[in-house]
Short mmCIF file of C-alpha atoms in Angstrom, two decimals:
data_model
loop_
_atom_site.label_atom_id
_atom_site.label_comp_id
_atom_site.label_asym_id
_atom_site.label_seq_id
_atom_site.Cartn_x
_atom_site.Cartn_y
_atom_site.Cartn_z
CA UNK A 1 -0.17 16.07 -10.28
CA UNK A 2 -2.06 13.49 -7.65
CA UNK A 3 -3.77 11.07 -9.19
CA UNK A 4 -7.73 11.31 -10.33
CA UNK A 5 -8.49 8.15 -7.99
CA UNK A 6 -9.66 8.69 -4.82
CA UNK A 7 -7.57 7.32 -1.84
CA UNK A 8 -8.90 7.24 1.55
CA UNK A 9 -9.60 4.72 4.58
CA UNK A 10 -12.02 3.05 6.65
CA UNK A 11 -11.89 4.90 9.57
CA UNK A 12 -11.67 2.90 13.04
CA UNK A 13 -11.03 4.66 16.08
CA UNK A 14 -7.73 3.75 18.03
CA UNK A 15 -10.02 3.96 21.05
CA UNK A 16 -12.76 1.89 21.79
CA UNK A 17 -13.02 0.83 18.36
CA UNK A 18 -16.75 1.66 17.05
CA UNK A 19 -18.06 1.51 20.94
CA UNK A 20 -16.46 5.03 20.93
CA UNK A 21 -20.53 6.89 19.60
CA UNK A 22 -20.87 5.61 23.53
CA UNK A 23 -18.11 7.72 25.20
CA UNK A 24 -17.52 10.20 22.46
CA UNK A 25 -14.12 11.99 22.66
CA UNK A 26 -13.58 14.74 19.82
CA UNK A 27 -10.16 15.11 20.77
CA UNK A 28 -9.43 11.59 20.16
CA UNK A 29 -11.15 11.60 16.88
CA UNK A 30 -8.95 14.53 16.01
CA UNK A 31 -5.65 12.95 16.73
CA UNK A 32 -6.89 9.84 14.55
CA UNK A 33 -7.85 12.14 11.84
CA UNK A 34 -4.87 14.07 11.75
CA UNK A 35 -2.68 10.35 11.86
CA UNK A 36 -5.04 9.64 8.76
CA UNK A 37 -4.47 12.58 6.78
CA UNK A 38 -0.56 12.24 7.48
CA UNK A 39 -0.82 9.64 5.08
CA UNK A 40 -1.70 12.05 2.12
CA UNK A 41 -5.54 10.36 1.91
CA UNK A 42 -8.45 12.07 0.74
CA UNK A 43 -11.34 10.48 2.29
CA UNK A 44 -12.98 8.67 4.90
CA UNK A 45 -15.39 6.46 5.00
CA UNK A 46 -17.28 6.48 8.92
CA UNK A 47 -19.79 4.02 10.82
CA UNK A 48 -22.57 5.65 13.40
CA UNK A 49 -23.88 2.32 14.87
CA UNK A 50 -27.36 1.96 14.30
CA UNK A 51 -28.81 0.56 17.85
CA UNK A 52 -26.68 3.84 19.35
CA UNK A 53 -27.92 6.13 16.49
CA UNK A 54 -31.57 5.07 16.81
CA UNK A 55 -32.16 2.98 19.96
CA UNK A 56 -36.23 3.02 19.38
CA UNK A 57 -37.39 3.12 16.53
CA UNK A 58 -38.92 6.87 16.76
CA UNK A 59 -35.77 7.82 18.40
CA UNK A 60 -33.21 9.14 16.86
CA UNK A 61 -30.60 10.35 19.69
CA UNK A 62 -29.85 14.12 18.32
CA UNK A 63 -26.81 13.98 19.92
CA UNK A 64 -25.56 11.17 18.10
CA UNK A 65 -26.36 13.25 14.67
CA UNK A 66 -24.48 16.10 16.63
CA UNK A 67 -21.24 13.79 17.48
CA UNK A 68 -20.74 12.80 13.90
CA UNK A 69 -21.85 16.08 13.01
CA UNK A 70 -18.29 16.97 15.00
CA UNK A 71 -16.73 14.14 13.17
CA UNK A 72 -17.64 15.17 9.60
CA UNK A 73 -16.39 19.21 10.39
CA UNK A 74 -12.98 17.41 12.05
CA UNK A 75 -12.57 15.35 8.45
CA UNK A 76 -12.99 18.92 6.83
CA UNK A 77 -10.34 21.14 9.04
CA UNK A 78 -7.65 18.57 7.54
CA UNK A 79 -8.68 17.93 4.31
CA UNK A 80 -11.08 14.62 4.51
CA UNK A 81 -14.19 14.16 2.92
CA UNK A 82 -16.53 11.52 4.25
CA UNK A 83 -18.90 8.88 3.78
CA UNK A 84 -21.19 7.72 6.08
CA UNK A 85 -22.36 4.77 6.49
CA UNK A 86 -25.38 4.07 8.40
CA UNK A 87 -27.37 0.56 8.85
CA UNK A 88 -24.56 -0.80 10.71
CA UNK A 89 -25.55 -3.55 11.45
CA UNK A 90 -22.38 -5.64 10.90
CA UNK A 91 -18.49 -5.27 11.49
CA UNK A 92 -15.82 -7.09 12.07
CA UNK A 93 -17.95 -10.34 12.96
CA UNK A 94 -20.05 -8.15 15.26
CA UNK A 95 -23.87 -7.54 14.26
CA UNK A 96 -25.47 -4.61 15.54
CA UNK A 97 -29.23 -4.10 14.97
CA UNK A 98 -31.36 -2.21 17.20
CA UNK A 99 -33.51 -4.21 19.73
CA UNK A 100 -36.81 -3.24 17.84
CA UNK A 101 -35.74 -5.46 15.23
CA UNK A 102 -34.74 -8.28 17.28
CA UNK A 103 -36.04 -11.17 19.47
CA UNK A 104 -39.42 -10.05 21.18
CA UNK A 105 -39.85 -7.30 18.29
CA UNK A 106 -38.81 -9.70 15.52
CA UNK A 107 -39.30 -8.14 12.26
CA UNK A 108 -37.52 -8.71 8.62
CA UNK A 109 -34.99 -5.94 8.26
CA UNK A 110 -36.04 -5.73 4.39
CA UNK A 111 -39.83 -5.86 4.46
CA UNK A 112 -41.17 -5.22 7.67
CA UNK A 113 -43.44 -1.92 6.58
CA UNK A 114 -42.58 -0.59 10.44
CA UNK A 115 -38.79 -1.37 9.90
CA UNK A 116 -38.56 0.02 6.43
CA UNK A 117 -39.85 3.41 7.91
CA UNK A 118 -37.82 3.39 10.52
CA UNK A 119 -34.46 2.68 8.21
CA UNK A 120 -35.82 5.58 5.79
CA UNK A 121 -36.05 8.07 8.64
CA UNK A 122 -32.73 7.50 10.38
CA UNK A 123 -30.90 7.68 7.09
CA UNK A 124 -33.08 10.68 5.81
CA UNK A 125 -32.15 12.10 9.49
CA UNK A 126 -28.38 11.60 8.83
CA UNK A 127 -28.38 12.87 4.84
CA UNK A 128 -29.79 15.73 6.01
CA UNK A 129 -27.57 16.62 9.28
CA UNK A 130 -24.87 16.58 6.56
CA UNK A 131 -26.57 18.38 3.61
CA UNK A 132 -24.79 21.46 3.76
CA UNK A 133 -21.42 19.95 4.58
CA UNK A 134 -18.92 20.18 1.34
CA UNK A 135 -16.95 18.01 2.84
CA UNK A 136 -20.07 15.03 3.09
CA UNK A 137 -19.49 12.58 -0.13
CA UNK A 138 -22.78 10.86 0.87
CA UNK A 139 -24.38 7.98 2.01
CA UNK A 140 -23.61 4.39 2.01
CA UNK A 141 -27.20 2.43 3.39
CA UNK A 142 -25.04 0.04 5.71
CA UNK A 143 -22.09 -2.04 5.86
CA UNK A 144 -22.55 -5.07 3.40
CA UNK A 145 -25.96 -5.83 4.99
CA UNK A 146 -26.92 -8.52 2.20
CA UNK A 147 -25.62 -10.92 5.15
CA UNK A 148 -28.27 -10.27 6.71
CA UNK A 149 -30.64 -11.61 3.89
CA UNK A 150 -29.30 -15.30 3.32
CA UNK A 151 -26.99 -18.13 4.84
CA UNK A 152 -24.18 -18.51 6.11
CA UNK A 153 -25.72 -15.81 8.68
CA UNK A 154 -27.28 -18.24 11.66
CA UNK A 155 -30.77 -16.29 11.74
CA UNK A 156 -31.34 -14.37 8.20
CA UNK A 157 -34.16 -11.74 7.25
CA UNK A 158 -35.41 -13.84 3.88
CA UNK A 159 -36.43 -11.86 1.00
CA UNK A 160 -36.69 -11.79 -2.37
CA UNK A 161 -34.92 -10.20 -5.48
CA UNK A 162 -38.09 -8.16 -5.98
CA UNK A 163 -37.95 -7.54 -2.29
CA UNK A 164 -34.29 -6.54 -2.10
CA UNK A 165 -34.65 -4.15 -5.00
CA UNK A 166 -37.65 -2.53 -3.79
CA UNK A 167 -35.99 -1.77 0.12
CA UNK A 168 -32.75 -0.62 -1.88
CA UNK A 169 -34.59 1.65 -4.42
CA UNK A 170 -36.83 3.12 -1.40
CA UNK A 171 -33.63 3.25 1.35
CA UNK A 172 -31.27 5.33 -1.76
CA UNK A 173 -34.44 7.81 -2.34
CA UNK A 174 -34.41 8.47 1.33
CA UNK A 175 -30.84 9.16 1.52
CA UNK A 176 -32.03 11.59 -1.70
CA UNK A 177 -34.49 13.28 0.10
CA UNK A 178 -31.63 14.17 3.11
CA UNK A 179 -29.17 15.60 0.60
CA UNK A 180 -29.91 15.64 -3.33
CA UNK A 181 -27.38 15.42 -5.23
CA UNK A 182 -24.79 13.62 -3.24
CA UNK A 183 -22.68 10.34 -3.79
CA UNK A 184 -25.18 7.60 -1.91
CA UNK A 185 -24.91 4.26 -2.88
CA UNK A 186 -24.82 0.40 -0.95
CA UNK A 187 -22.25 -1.81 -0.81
CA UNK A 188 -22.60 -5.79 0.05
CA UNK A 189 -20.10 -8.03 0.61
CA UNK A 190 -18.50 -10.80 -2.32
CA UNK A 191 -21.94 -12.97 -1.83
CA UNK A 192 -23.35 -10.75 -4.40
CA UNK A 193 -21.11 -11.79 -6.75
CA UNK A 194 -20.54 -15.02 -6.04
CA UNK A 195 -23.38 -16.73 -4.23
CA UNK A 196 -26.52 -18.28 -6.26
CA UNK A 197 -29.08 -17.71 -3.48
CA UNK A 198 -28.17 -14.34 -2.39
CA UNK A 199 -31.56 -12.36 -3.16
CA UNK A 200 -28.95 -9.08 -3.48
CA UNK A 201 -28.00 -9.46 -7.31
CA UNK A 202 -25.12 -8.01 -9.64
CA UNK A 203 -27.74 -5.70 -11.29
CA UNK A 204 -28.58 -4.37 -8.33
CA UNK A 205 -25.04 -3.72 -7.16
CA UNK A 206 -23.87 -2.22 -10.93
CA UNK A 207 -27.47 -0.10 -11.43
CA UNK A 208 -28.50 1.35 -8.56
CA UNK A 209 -26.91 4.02 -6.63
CA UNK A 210 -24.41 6.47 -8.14
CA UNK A 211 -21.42 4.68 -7.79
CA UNK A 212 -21.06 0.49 -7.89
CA UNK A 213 -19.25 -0.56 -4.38
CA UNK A 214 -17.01 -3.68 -4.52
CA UNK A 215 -15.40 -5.42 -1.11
CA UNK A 216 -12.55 -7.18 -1.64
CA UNK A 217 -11.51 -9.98 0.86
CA UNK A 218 -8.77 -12.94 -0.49
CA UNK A 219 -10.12 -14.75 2.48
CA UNK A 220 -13.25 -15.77 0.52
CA UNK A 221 -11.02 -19.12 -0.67
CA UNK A 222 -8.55 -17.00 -2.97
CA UNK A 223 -5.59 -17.06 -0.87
CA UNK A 224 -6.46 -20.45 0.60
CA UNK A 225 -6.85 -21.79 -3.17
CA UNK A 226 -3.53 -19.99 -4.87
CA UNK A 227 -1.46 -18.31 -1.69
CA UNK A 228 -1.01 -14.74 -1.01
CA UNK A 229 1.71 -13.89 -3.97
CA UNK A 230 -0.60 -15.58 -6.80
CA UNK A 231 -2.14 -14.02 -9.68
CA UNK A 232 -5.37 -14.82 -8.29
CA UNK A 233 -4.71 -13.04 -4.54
CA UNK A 234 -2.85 -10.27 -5.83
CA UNK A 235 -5.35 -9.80 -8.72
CA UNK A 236 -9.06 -10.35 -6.88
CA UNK A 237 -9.99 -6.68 -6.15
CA UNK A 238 -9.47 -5.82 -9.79
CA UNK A 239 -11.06 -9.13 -10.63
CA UNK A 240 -14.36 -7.55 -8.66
CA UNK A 241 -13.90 -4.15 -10.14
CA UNK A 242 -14.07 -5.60 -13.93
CA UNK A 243 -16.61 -8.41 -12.85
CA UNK A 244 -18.96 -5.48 -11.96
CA UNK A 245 -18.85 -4.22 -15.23
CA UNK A 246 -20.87 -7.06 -16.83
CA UNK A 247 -24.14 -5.88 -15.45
CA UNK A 248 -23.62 -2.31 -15.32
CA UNK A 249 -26.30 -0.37 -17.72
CA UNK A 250 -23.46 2.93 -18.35
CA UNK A 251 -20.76 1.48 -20.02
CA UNK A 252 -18.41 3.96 -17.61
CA UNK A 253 -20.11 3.85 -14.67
CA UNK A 254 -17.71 4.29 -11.62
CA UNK A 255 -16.79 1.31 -9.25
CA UNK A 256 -15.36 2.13 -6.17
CA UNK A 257 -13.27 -0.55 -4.12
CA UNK A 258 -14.70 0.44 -0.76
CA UNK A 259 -13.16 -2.36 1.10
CA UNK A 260 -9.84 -4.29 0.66
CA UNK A 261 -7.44 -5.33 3.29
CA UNK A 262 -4.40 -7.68 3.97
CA UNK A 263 -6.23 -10.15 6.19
CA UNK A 264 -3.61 -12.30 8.64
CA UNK A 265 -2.38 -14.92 8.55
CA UNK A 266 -2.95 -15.47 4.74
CA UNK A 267 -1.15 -12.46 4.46
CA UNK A 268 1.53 -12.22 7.28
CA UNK A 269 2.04 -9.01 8.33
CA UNK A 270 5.73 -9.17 7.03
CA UNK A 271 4.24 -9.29 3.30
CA UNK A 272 1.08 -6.73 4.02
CA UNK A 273 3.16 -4.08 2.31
CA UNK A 274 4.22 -5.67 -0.76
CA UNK A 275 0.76 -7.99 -0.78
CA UNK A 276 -0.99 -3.96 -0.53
CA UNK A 277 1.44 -2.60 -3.23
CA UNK A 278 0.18 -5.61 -5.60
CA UNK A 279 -3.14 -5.15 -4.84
CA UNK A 280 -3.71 -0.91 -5.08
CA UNK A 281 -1.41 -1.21 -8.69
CA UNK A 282 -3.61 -3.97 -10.33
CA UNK A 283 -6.78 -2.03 -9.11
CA UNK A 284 -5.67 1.29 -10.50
CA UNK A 285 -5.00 -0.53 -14.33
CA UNK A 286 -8.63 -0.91 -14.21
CA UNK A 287 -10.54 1.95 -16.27
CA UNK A 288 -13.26 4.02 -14.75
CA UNK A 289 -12.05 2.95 -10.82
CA UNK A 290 -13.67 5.99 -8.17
CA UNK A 291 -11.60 5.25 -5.48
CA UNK A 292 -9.42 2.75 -3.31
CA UNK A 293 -10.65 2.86 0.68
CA UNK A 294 -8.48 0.49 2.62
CA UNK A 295 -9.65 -1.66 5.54
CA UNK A 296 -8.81 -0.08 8.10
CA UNK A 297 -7.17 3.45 9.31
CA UNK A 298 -6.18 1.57 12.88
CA UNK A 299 -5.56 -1.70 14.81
CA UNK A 300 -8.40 -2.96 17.34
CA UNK A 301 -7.23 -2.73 20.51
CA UNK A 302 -5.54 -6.14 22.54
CA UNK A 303 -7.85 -4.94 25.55
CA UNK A 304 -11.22 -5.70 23.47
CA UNK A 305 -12.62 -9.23 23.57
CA UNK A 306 -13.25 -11.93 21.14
CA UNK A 307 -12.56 -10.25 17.72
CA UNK A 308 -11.46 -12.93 15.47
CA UNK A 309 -7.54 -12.50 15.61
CA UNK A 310 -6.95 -11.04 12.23
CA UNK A 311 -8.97 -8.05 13.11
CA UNK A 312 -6.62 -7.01 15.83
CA UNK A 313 -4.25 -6.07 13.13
CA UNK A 314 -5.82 -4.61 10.01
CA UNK A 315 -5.01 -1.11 10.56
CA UNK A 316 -2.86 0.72 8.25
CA UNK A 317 -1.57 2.30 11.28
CA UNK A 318 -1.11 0.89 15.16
CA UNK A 319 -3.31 1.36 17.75
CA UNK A 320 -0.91 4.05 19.22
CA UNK A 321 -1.59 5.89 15.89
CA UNK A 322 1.73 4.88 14.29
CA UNK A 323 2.25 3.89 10.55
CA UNK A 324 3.06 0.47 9.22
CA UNK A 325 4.55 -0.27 6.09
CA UNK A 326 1.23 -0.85 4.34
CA UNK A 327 0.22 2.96 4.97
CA UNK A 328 3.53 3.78 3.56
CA UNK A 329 2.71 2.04 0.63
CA UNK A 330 -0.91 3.70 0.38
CA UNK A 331 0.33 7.15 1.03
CA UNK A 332 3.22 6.24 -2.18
CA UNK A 333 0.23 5.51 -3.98
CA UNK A 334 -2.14 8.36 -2.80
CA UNK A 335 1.15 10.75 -3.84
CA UNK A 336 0.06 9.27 -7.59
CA UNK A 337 0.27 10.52 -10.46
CA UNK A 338 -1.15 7.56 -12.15
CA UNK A 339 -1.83 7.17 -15.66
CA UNK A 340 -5.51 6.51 -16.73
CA UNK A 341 -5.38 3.02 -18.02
CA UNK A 342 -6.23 1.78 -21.54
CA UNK A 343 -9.36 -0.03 -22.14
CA UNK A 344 -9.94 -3.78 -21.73
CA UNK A 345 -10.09 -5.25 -25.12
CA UNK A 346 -10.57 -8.56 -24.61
CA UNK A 347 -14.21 -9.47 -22.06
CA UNK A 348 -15.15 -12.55 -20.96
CA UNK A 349 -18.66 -14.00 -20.90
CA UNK A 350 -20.52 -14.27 -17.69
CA UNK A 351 -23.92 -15.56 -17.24
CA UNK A 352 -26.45 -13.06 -16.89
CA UNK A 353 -28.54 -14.74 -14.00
CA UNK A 354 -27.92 -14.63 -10.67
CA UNK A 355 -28.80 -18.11 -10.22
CA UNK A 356 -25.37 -19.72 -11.29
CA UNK A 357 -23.31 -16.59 -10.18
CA UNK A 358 -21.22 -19.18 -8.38
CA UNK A 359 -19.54 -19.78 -11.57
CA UNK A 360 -17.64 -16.43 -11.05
CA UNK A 361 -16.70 -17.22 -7.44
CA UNK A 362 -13.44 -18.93 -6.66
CA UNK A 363 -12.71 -22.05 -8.47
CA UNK A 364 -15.40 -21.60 -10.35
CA UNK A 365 -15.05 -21.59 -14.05
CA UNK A 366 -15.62 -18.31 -14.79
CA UNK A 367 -12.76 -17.17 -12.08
CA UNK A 368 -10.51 -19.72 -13.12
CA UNK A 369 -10.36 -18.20 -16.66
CA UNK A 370 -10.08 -14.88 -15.78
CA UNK A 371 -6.74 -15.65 -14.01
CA UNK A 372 -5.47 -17.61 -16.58
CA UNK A 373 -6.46 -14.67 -18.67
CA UNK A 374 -4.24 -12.53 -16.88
CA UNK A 375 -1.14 -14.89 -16.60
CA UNK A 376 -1.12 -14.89 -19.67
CA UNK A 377 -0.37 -10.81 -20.56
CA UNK A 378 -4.16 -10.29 -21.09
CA UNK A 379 -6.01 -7.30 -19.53
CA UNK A 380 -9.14 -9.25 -19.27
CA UNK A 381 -12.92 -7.41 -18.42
CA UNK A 382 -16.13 -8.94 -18.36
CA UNK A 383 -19.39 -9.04 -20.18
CA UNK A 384 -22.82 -10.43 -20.08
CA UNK A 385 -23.97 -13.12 -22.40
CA UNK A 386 -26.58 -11.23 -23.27
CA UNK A 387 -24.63 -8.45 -24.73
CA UNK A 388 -21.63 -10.92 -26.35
CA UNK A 389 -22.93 -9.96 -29.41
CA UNK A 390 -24.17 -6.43 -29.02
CA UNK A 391 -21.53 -4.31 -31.13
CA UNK A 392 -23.09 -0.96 -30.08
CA UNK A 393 -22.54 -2.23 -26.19
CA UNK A 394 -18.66 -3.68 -26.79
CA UNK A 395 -18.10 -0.71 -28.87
CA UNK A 396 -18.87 2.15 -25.82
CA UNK A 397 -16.23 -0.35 -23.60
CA UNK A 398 -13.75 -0.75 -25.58
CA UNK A 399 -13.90 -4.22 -26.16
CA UNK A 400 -12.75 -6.20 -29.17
CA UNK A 401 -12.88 -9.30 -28.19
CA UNK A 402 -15.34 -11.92 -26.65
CA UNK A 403 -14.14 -15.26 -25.26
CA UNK A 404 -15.89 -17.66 -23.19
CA UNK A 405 -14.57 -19.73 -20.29
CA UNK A 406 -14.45 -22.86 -22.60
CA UNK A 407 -11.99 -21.02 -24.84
CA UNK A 408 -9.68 -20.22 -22.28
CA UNK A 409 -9.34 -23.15 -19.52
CA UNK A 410 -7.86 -26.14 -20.53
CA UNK A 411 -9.04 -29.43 -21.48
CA UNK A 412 -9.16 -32.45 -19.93
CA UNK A 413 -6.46 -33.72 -21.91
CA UNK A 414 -4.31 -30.94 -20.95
CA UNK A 415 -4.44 -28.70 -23.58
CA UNK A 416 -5.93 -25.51 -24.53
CA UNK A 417 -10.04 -25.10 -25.87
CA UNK A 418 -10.22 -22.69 -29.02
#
């Protein structure tokens, strides 16, 4: 029987890449969404952009909620559920905000009372286009918008913690209000994790929303740290899947990988397949994993300008809609079955605040002993220091063992802390 994970993709269309909401071709769609379910995929995961969605901010273009209306009831005649996301916002290096946001109209995208409105209308607008769908999973709010809300970005809307959970709690009841009952969540990119000044938090990520949404990139300094056969690389999107678990409040709450890719030229393309093969079988040993939803269904197009140059060839299949020996390997994998895997015994202690997160992020020491966790035969998952001690809490995961970082890296002196 197929395996209980989801498998789908991020959908890209093989023409005109995400510009295609502008010149909207159904039939095209169609033959991308039947070279998608070829692969034996369930899913879909979709991206209105929001300046073409909602140009003004008491304009929301009907026709745009009628195109990916089309889209959705396309997925459905061959077998795809979907996802939508909808605060896009940013892909592929590209931002995309509307211009009532912007320049002239300057406003933060997280607490601007005017903004905030206009977000909760366009994706109560969209939730409820879809409502009575069965093939509509639900909402994601936007494509990992948190880098939006700190550096690196070159011009970020500043907010708070306090701020940030606020706009997310009030942007998922919207979503709610559209379509109750469905699968909406959000879904940031590895700063969450990783960076101490990110105002989006772990807790927020692992609490709120139905599901907890991981992105996994090994360009983040894994690959460029350990190389693209390491335990680290081929390791990093389970790494994220059981790093989430430390601040979730259910003890089985569902994390789906909504993002991981074989990024050039870290990964050449010759060793995409067997770098995806590594990746999707490490991910599915991890208990309680939704879904995997690879980056992406097809190329970017040579005659578009000034992508960075891996983009052009992160599709699972070719711009002319042919498959590559990565989509192979997904569609092996989709085929499942796949056992459900055991529990992780054996957690390691991360720090509960957000301030020193970096300590989880590569090189960092937290990271660091997780790999050498799994080098050595371990199945390794994570836990707060807050509950190290709480038997009731390890109990519900599983876990019979707590060790801390210091227990596991070495010394100094070379040899091992116990």
């Amino acid at each position: 029987m197929p395996s209980a994970v989801r498998f789908g993709v991020n959908y890209t269309p093989s023409e005109g890449w995400f510009h295609h909401w502008l010149d909207f071709d159904l039939d095209s769609v169609r033959a991308d969404l039947d070279s998608i379910a070829a692969l034996g995929v369930d899913h879909v995961r979709v991206f209105p952009l929001w300046p073409y969605f909602q140009p003004n901010r008491s304009l929301i273009r009907p026709r745009a909620v009628e195109q990916l209306v089309q889209l959705v009831d396309a997925a459905a005649e061959r077998g795809l559920d979907v996802n939508v996301d909808a605060l896009q916002g940013h892909l592929s290096s590209f931002d995309f905000l509307p211009a009532w946001t912007r320049t002239w109209h300057r406003r933060n995208l997280f607490t601007d009372p005017d903004v905030l409105d206009g977000q909760a209308a366009y994706l109560r607008t969209l939730a409820a286009a879809l409502d009575d769908r069965p093939n509509f999973l639900g909402m994601t709010l936007g494509n990992e918008v948190n880098q939006f809300s700190a550096g690196p970005h070159p011009d970020p809307d500043r907010a708070t913690e306090d701020e940030i959970d606020r706009w997310l709690t009030r942007m998922l009841a919207a979503c709610e209000e559209g379509a109750a009952g469905k699968l909406h969540l959000h879904a940031e990119y590895d700063a969450t994790w990783y960076q101490d000044d990110q105002p989006f938090t772990p807790a927020q990520a692992a609490r709120l929303g139905t599901v907890t949404a991981v992105h996994s990139w090994v360009f983040n300094g894994t690959a460029q740290r350990h190389g693209r056969t390491s335990v680290p690389a081929e390791h990093h999107a389970a790494y994220l899947v059981e790093l989430s678990k430390a601040w979730a409040d259910d003890p089985h709450r569902p994390v789906w990988l909504q993002e991981v890719g074989a990024p050039a030229p870290l990964v050449p393309p010759e060793h995409a397949a067997a770098f995806t093969e590594a990746t999707v079988a490490n991910a599915l040993d991890c208990p309680d994993l939704w879904g995997i939803t690879w980056w992406c269904s097809h190329d970017v197009s040579r005659d578009l300008a000034d992508f960075p140059e891996l983009e052009y060839g992160l599709g699972l299949l070719t711009n002319d809609r042919k498959p590559k020996d990565t989509a192979r390997v997904l569609a092996r994998a989709a085929s499942g079955p796949t056992p459900v895997p055991a529990p992780r015994t054996t957690a390691l202690v991360v720090p509960a605040d957000p301030g020193v997160r970096s300590v989880c992020a590569p090189g960092g020491p937290v990271y660091d002993a997780f790999f050498r966790l799994v080098a050595d035969g371990a199945r390794p998952t994570t836990v707060l220091d807050t509950r190290a001690t709480d038997a009731d809490h390890l109990a519900a995961r599983g876990i019979t063992e707590v060790v801390t970082s210091d227990q596991v890296l070495p010394t100094p002196q070379g040899g091992t802390r116990t």
